[in-house]
PDB file of C-alpha atoms in Angstrom:
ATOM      1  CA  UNK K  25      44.908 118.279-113.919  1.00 87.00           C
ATOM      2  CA  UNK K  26      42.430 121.110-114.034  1.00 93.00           C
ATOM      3  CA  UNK K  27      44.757 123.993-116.561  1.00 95.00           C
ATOM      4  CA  UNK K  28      43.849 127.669-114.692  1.00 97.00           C
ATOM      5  CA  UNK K  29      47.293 129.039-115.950  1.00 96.00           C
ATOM      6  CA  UNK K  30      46.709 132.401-117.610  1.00 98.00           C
ATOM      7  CA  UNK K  31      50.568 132.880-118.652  1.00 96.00           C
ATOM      8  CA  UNK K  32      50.484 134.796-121.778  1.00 96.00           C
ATOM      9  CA  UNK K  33      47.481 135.847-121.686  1.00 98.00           C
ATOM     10  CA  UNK K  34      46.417 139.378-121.773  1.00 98.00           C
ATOM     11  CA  UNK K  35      43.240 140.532-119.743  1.00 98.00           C
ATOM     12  CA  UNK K  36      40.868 143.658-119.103  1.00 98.00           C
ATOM     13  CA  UNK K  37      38.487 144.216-116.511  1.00 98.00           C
ATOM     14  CA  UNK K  38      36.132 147.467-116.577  1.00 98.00           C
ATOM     15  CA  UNK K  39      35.443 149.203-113.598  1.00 96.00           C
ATOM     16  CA  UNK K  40      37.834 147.467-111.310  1.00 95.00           C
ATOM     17  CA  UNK K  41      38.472 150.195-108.102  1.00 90.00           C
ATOM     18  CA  UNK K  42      36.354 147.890-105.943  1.00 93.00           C
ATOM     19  CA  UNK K  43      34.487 144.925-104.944  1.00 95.00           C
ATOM     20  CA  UNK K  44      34.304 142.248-107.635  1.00 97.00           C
ATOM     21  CA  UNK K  45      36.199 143.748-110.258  1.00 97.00           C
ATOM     22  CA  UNK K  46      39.075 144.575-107.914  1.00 97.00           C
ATOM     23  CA  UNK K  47      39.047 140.987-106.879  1.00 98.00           C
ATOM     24  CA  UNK K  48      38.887 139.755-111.032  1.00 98.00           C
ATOM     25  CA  UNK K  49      42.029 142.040-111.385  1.00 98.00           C
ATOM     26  CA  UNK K  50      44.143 140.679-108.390  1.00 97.00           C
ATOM     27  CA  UNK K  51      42.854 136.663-108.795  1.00 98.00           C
ATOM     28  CA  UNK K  52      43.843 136.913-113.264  1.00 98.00           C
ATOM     29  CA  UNK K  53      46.922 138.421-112.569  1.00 98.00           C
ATOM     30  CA  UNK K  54      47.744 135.635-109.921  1.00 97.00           C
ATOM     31  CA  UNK K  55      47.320 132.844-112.232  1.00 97.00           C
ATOM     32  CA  UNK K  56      49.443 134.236-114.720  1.00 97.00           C
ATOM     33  CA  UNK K  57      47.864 136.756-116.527  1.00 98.00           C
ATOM     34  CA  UNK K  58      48.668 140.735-118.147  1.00 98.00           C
ATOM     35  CA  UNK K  59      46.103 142.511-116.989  1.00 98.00           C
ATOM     36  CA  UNK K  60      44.483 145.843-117.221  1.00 98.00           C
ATOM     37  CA  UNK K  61      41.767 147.525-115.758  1.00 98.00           C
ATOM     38  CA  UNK K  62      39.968 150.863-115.594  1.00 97.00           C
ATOM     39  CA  UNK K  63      38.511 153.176-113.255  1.00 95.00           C
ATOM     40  CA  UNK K  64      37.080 156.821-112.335  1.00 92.00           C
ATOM     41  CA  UNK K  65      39.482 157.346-109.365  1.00 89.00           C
ATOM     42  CA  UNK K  66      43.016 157.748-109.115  1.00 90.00           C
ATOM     43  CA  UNK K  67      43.596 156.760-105.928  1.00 91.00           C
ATOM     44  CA  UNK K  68      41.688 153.610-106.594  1.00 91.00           C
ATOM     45  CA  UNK K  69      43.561 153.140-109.858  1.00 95.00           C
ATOM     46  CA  UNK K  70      47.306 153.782-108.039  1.00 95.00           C
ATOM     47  CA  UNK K  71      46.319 151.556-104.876  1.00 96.00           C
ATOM     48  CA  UNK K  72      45.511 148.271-107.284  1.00 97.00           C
ATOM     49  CA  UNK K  73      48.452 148.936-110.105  1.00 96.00           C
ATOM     50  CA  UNK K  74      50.783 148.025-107.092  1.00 96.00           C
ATOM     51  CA  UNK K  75      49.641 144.707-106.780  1.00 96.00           C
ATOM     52  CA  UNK K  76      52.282 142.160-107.323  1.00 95.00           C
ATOM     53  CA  UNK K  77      50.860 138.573-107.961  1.00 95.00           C
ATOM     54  CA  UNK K  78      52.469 135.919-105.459  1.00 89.00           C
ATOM     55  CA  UNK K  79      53.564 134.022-108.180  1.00 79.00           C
ATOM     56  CA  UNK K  80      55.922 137.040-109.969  1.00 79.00           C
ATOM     57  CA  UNK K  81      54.009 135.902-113.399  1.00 87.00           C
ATOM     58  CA  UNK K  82      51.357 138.055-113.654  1.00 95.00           C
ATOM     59  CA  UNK K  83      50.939 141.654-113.683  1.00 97.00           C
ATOM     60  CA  UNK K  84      48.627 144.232-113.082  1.00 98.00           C
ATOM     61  CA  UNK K  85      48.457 147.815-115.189  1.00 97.00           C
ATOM     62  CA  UNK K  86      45.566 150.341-114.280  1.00 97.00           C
ATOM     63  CA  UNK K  87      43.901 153.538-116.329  1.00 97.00           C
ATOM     64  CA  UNK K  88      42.167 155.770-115.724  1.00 94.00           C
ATOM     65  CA  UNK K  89      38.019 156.879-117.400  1.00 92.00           C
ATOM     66  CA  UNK K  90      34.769 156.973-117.502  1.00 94.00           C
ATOM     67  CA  UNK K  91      33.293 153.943-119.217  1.00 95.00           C
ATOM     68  CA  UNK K  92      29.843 155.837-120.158  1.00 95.00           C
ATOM     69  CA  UNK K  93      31.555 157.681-122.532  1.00 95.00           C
ATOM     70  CA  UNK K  94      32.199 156.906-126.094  1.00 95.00           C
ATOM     71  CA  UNK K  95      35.568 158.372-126.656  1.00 96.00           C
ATOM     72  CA  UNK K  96      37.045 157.388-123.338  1.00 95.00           C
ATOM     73  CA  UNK K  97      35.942 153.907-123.969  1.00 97.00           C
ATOM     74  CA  UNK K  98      38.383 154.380-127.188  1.00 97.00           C
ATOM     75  CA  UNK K  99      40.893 155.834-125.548  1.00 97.00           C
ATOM     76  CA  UNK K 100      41.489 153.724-123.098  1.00 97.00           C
ATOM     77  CA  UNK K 101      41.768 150.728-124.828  1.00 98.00           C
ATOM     78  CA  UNK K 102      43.852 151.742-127.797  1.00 98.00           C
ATOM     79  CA  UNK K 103      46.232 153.151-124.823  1.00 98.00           C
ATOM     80  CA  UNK K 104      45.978 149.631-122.724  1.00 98.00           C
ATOM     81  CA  UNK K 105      46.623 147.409-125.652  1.00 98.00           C
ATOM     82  CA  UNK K 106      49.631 149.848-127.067  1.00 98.00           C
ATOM     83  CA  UNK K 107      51.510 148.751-124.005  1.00 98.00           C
ATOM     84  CA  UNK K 108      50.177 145.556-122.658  1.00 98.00           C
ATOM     85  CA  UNK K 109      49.030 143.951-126.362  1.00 98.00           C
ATOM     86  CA  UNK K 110      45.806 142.649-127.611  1.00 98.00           C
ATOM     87  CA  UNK K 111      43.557 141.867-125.057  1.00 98.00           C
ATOM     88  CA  UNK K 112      42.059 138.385-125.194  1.00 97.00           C
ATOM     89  CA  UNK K 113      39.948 137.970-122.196  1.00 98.00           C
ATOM     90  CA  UNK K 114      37.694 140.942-121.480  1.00 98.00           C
ATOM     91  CA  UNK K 115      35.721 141.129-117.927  1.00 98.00           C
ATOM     92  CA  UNK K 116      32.445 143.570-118.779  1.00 98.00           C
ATOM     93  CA  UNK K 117      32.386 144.528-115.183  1.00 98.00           C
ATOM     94  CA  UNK K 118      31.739 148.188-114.492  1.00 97.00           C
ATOM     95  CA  UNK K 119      28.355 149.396-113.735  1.00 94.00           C
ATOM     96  CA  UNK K 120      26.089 150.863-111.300  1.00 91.00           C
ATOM     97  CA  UNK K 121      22.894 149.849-109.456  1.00 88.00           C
ATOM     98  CA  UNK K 122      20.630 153.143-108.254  1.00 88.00           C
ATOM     99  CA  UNK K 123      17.806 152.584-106.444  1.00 83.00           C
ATOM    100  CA  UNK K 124      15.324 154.527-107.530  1.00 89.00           C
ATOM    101  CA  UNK K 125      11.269 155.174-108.237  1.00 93.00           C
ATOM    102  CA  UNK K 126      10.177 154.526-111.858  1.00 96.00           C
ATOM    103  CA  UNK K 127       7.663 157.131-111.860  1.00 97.00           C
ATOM    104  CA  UNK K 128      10.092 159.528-111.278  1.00 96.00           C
ATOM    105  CA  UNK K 129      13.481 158.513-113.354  1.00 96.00           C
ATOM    106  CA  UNK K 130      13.918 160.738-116.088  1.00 97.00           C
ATOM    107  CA  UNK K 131      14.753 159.270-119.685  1.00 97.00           C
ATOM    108  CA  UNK K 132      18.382 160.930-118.805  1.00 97.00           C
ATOM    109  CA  UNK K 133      18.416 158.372-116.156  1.00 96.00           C
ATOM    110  CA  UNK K 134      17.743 155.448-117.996  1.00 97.00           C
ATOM    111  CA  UNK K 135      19.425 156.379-120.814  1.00 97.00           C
ATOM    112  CA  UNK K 136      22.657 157.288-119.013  1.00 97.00           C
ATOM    113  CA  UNK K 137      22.868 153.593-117.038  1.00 97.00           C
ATOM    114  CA  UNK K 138      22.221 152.102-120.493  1.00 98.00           C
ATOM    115  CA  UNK K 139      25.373 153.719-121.285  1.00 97.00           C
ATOM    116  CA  UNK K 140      27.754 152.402-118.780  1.00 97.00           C
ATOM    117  CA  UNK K 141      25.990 148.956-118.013  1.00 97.00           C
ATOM    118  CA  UNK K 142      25.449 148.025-121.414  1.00 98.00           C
ATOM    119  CA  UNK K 143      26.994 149.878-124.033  1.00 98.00           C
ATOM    120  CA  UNK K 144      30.489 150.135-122.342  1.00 98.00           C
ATOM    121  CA  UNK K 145      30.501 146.132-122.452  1.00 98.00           C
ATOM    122  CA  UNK K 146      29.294 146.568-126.204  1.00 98.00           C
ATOM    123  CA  UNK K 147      32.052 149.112-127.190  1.00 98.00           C
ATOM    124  CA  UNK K 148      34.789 147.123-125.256  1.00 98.00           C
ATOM    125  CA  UNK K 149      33.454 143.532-126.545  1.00 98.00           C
ATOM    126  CA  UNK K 150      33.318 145.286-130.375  1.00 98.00           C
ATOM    127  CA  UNK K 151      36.630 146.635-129.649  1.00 98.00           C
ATOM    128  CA  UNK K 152      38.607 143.359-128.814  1.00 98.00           C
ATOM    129  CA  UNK K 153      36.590 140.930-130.868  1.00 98.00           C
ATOM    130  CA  UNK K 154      38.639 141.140-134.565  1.00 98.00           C
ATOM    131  CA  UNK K 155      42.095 140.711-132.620  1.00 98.00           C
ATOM    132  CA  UNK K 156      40.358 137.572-130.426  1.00 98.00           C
ATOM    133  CA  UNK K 157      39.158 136.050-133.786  1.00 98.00           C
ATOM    134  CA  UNK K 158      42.373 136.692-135.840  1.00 98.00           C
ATOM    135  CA  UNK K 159      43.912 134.656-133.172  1.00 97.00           C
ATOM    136  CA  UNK K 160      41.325 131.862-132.602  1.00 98.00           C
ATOM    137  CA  UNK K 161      41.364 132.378-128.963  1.00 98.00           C
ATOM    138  CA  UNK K 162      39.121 134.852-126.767  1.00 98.00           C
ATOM    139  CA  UNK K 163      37.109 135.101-124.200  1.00 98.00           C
ATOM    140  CA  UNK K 164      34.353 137.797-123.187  1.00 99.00           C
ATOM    141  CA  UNK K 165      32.845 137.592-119.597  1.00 99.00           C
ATOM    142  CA  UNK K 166      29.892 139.505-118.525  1.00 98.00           C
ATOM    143  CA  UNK K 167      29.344 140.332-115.174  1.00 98.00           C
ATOM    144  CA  UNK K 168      25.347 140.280-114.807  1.00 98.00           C
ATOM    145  CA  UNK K 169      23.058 140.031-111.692  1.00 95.00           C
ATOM    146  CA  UNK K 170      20.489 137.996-110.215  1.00 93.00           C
ATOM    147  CA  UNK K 171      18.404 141.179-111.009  1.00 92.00           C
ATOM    148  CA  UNK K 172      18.379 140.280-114.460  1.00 95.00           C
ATOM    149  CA  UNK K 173      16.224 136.820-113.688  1.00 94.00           C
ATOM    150  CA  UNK K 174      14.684 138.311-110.930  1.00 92.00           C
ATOM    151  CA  UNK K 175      13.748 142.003-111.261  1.00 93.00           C
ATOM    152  CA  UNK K 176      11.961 144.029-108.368  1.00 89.00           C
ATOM    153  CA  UNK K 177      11.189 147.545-109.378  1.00 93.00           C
ATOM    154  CA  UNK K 178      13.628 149.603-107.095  1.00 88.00           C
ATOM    155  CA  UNK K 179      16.690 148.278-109.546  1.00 90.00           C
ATOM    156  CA  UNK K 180      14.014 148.433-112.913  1.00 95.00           C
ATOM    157  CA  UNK K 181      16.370 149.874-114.852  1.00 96.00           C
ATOM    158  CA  UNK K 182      19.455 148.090-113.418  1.00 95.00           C
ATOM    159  CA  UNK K 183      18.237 144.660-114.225  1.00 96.00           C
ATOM    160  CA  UNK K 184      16.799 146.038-117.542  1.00 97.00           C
ATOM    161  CA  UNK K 185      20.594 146.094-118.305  1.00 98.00           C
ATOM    162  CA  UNK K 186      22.069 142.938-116.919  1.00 98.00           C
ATOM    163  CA  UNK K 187      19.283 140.956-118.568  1.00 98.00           C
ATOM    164  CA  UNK K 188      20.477 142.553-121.523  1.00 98.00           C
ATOM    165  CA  UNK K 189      23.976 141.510-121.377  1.00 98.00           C
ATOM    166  CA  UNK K 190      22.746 138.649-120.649  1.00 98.00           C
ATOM    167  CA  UNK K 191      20.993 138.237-124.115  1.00 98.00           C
ATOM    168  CA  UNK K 192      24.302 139.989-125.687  1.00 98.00           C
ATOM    169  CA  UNK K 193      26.450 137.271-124.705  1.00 98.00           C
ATOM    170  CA  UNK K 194      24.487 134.747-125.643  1.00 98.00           C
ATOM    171  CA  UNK K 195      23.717 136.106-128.969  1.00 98.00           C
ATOM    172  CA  UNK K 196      28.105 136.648-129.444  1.00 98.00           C
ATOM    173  CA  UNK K 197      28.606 132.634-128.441  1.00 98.00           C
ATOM    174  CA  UNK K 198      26.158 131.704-131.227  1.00 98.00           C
ATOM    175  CA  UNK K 199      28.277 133.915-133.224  1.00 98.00           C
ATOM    176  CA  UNK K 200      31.774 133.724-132.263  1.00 98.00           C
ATOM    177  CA  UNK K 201      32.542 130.366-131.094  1.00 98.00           C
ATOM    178  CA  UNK K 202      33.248 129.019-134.657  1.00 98.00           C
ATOM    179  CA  UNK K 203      36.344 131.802-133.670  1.00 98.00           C
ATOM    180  CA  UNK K 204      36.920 130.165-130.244  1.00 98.00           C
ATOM    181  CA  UNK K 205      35.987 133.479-128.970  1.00 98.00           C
ATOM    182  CA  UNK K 206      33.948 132.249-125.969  1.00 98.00           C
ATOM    183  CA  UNK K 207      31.522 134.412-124.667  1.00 98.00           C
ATOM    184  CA  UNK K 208      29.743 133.758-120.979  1.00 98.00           C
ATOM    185  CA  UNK K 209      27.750 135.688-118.200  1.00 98.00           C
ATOM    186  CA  UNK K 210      28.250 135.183-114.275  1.00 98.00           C
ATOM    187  CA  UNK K 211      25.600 135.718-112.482  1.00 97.00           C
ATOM    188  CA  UNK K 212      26.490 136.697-108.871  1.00 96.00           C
ATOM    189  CA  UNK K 213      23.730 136.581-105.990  1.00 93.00           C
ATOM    190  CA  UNK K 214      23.936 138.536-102.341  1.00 92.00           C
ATOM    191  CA  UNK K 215      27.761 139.575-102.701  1.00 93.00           C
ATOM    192  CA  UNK K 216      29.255 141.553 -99.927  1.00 92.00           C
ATOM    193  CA  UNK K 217      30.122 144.299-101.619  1.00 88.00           C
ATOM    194  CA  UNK K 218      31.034 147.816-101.276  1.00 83.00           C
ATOM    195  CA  UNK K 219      27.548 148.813-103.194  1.00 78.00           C
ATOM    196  CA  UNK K 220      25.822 146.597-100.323  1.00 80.00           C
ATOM    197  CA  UNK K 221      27.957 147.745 -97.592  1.00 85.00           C
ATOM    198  CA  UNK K 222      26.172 151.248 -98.424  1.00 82.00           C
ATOM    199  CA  UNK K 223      22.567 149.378 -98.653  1.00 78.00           C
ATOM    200  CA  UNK K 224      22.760 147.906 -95.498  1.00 82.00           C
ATOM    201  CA  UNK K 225      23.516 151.263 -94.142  1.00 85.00           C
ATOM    202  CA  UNK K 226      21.089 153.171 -95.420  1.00 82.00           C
ATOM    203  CA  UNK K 227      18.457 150.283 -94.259  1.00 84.00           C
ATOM    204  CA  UNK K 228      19.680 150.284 -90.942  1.00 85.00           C
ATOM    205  CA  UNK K 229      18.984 153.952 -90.454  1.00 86.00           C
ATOM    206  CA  UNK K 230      15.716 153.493 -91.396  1.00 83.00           C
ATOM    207  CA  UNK K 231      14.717 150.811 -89.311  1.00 86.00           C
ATOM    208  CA  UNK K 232      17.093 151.821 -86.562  1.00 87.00           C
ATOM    209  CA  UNK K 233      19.573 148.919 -86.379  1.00 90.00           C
ATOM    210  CA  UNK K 234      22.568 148.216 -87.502  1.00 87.00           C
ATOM    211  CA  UNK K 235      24.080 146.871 -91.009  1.00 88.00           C
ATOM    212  CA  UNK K 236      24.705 143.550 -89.530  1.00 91.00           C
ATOM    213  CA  UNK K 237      21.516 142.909 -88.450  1.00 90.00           C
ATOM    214  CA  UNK K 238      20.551 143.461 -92.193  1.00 87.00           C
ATOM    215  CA  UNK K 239      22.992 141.398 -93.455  1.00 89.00           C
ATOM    216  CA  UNK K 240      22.088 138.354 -91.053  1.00 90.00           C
ATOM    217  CA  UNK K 241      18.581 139.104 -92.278  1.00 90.00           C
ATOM    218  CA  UNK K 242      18.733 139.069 -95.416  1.00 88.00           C
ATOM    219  CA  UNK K 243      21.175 135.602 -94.921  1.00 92.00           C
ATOM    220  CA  UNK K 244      18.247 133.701 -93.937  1.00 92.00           C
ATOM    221  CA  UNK K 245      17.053 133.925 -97.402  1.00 89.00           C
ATOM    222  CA  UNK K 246      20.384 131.989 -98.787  1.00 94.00           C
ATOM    223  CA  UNK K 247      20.791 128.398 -98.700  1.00 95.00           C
ATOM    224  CA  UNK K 248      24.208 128.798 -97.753  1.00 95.00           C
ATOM    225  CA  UNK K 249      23.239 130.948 -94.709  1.00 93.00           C
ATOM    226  CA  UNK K 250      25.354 134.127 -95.711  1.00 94.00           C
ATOM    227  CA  UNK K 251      26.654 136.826 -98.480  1.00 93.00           C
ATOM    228  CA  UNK K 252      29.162 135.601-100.818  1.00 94.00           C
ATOM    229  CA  UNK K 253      32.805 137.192-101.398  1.00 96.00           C
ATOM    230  CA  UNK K 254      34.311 138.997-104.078  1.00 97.00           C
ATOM    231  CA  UNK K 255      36.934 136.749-104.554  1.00 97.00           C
ATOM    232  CA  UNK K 256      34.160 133.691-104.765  1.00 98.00           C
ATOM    233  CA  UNK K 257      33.157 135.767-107.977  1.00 98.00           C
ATOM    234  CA  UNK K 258      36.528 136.312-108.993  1.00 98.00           C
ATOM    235  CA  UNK K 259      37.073 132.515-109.018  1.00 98.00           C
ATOM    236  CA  UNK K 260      34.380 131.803-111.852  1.00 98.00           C
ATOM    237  CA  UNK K 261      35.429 134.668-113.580  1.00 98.00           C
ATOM    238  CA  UNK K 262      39.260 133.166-113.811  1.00 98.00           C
ATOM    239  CA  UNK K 263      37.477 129.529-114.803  1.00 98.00           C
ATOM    240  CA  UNK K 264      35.791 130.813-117.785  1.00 98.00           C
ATOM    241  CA  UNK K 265      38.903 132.529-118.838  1.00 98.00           C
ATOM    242  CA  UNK K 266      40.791 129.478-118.280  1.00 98.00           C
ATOM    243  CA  UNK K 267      41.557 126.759-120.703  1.00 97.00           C
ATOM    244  CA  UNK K 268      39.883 124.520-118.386  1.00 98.00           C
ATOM    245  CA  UNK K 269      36.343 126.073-119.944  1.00 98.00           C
ATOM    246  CA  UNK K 270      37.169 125.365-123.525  1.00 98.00           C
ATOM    247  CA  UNK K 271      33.601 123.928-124.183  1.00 98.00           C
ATOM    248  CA  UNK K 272      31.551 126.534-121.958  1.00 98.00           C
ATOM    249  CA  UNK K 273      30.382 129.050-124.437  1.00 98.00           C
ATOM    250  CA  UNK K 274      27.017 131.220-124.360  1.00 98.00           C
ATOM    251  CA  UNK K 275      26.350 130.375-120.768  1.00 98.00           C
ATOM    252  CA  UNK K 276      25.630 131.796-117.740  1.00 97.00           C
ATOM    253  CA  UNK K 277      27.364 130.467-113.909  1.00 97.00           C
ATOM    254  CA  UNK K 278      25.024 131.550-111.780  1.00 97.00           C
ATOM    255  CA  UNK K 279      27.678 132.217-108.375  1.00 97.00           C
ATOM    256  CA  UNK K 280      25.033 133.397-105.200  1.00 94.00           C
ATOM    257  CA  UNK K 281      24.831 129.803-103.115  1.00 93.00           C
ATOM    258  CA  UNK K 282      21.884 128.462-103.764  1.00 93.00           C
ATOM    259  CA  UNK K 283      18.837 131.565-103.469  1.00 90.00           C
ATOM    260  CA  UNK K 284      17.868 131.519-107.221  1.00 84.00           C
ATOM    261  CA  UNK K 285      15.118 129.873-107.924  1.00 81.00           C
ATOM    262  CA  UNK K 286      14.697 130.298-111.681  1.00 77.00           C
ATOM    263  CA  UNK K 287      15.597 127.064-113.898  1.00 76.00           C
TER     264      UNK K 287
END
């Protein structure tokens, strides 16, 4: 029997208030797990702290911060382990994706979604690691994109970012897994989430019609036929963390049905 049980283990997820993160936080927690999470607003933060896992096993603790910043970073997870105990499987979630014009973006703008993409997952990974290896047992999950195999130059600096954490993680499983610290990368596809909820929008307006006709559109592309879920995410990410991945280590799980076509 496939073993998904997270009891006793103790989880973080960055930049949880929404979409797949949210759904990482809920989905560990149900199969057992302790599990923290951070984000920038407190209503998001109170609304998913009072989630209470079906199975009475798990449970869910949130903070609040700003994961671009250095000492917050710190903060937060000296504060989360103090109460909840070393973490041992970290979800590098949090991150943006602004589109925007390369000619104009500003070296503050690249430099400042290098800092929450990237370096938040470096400071949280470098953070947990010594505990992880004292104890023979982690796991680090990055939560790339598509964009990072398949750039377009809206989202430059966005998949400059996940195609480095891609390159991170697989650099820490060449490192690490003598430790059984695993480290992995999902790779989700068209995912309807709150960040394309806003996309469709703001495409709709400009071709006057209506998010769902953008959605259905951009379907067509998918050999599936549609978006994927949150929660379909959420389901690899709980996998990897699982024991039944103890031999997956430095890899990606690419999670979008079908639409990429690199090998």
């Amino acid at each position: 029997m496939i073993d998904l049980d997270l009891s006793g283990r103790v989880a973080f997820v960055t930049g949880a208030s929404k979409g797949i993160g949210n759904a990482s936080v809920r989905l560990l927690a149900d199969h057992g797990a302790t599990v923290g999470f951070c984000a920038r607003g407190p209503e998001a933060v109170f609304e998913l702290s009072a989630y209470r896992p079906p199975s009475g096993s798990g449970s869910v603790h949130g903070y609040f911060g700003d994961m671009s910043e250095v000492d917050a970073v710190q903060e937060i997870l000296e504060l989360a382990t103090s109460q909840m105990g070393p973490i041992n499987i970290l979800v590098n979630n949090v991150g943006a994706s602004p589109s925007r014009n390369f000619l104009y973006m500003s070296d503050d703008d690249w430099t400042s979604l290098h800092e929450l993409n990237l370096m938040s997952a470096v400071r949280c990974t470098r953070f947990c690691l010594p505990h992880m290896r004292e104890q023979k047992w982690g796991r680090v999950i990055m939560i790339a994109s598509g964009a990072a195999f398949t750039p377009n130059a809206a989202l430059i600096d966005y998949a400059a970012t996940k195609a480095a954490m891609v390159a991170t993680a697989k650099a820490l499983a060449g490192k690490y897994g003598a430790d059984n610290v695993l480290t992995n990368t999902v790779i989700p596809g068209l995912i309807r989430t709150d960040m394309w909820e806003r996309a469709a929008a703001e495409i709709a307006e400009a071709n006057d019609t209506d998010a769902e006709a953008i959605f259905a559109r951009n379907s067509t592309g998918v050999p599936q036929g549609r978006y994927g879920t949150s929660e379909e995410v959420a389901s690899g990410v709980v996998f990897l963390a699982s024991n039944a991945a103890n031999y997956i280590n430095g890899t990606c799980l690419t999670i979008d049905g079908g639409v990429g076509t690199h090998v």
